[in-house]
PDB file of C-alpha atoms in Angstrom:
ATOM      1  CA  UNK A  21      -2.358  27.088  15.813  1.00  0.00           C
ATOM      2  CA  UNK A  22      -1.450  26.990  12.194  1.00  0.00           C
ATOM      3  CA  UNK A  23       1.094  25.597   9.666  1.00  0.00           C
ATOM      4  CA  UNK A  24       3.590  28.647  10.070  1.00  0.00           C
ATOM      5  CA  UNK A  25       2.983  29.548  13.825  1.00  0.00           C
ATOM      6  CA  UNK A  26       5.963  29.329  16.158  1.00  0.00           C
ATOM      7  CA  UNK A  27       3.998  27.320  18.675  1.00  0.00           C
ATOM      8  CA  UNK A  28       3.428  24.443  15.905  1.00  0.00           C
ATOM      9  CA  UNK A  29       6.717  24.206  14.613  1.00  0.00           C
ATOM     10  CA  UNK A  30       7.916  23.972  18.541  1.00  0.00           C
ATOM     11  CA  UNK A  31       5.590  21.159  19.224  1.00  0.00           C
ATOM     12  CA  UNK A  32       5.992  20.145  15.736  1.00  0.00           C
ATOM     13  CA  UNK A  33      10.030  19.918  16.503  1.00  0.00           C
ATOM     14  CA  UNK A  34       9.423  18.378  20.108  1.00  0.00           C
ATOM     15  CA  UNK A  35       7.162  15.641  18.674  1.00  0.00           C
ATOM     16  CA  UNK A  36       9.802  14.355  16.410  1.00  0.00           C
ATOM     17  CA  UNK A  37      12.633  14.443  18.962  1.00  0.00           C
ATOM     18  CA  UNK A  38      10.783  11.537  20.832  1.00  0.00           C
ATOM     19  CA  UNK A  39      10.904   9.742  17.201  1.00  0.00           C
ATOM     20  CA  UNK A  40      14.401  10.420  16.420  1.00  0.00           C
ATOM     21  CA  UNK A  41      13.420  12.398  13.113  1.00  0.00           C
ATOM     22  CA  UNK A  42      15.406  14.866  12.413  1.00  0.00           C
ATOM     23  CA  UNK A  43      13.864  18.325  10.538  1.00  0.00           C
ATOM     24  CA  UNK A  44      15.939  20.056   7.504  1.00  0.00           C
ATOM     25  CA  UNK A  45      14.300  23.124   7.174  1.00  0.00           C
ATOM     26  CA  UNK A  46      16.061  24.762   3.617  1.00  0.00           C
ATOM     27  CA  UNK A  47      15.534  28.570   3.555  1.00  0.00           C
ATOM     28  CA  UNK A  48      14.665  29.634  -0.141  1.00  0.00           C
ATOM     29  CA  UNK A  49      18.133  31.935   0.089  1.00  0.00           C
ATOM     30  CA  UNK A  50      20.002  29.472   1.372  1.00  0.00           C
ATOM     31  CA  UNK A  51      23.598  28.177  -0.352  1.00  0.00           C
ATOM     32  CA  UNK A  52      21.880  25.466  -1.273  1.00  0.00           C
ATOM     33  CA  UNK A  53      18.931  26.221  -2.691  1.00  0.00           C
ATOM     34  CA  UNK A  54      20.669  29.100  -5.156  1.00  0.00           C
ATOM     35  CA  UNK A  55      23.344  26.513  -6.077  1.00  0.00           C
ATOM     36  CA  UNK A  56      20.273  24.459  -7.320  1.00  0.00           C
ATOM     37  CA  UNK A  57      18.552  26.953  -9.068  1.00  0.00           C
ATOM     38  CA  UNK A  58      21.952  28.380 -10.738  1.00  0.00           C
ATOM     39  CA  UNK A  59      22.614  24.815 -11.736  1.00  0.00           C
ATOM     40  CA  UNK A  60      19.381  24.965 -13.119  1.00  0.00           C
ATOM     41  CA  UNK A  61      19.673  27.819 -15.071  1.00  0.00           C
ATOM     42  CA  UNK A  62      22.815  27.268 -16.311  1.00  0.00           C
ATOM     43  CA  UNK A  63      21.175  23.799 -17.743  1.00  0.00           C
ATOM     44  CA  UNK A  64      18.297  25.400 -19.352  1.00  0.00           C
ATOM     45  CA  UNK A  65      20.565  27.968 -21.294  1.00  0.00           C
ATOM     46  CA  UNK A  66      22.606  25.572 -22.644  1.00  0.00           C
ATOM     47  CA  UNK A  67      19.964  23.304 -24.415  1.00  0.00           C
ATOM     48  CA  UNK A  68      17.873  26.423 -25.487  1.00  0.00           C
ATOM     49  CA  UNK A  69      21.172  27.277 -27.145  1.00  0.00           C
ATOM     50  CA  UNK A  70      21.150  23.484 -28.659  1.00  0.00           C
ATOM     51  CA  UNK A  71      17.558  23.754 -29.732  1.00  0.00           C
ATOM     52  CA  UNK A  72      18.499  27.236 -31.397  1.00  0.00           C
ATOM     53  CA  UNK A  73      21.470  25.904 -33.016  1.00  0.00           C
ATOM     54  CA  UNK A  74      19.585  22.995 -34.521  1.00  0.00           C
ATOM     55  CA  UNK A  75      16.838  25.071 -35.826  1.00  0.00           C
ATOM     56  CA  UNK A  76      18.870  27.706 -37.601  1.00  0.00           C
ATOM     57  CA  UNK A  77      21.128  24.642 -39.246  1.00  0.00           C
ATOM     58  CA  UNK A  78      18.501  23.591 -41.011  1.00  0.00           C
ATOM     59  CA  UNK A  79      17.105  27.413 -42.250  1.00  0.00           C
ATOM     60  CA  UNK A  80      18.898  28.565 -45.294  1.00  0.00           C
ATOM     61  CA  UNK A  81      20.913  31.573 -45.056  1.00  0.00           C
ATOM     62  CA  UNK A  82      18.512  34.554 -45.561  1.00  0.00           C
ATOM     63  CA  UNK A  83      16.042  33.074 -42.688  1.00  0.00           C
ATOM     64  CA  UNK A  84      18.962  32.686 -39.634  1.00  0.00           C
ATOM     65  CA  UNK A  85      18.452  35.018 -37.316  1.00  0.00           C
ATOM     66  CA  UNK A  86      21.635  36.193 -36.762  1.00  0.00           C
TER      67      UNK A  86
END
């Protein structure tokens, strides 16, 4: 029996029924998770666009990069 069987995960499941713990198993394509990691992304663009912006403030003209 290992970590990803189905057996496990059954017994796994029926064990924490008696405990009243209750299993939230997130798929990696789920809403969730893609709302997270678009969140995410969206974040990281907009301070690499900060760090850019503060870097090419303080070049003089000829060295910007755009």
């Amino acid at each position: 029996m290992t970590d990803g069987d189905a057996s496990f995960r059954g017994a796994f499941s029926r064990e924490m029924e008696q405990y009243n713990v209750s299993i939230r198993v997130v798929d990696f394509y789920s809403f969730e998770s893609l709302a997270f990691i678009k969140a995410l992304k969206k974040r990281i663009a907009i301070l690499t666009y900060k760090i850019q912006y503060a870097i090419e403030g303080q070049l003089t003209d000829g060295e910007r990069s755009r």
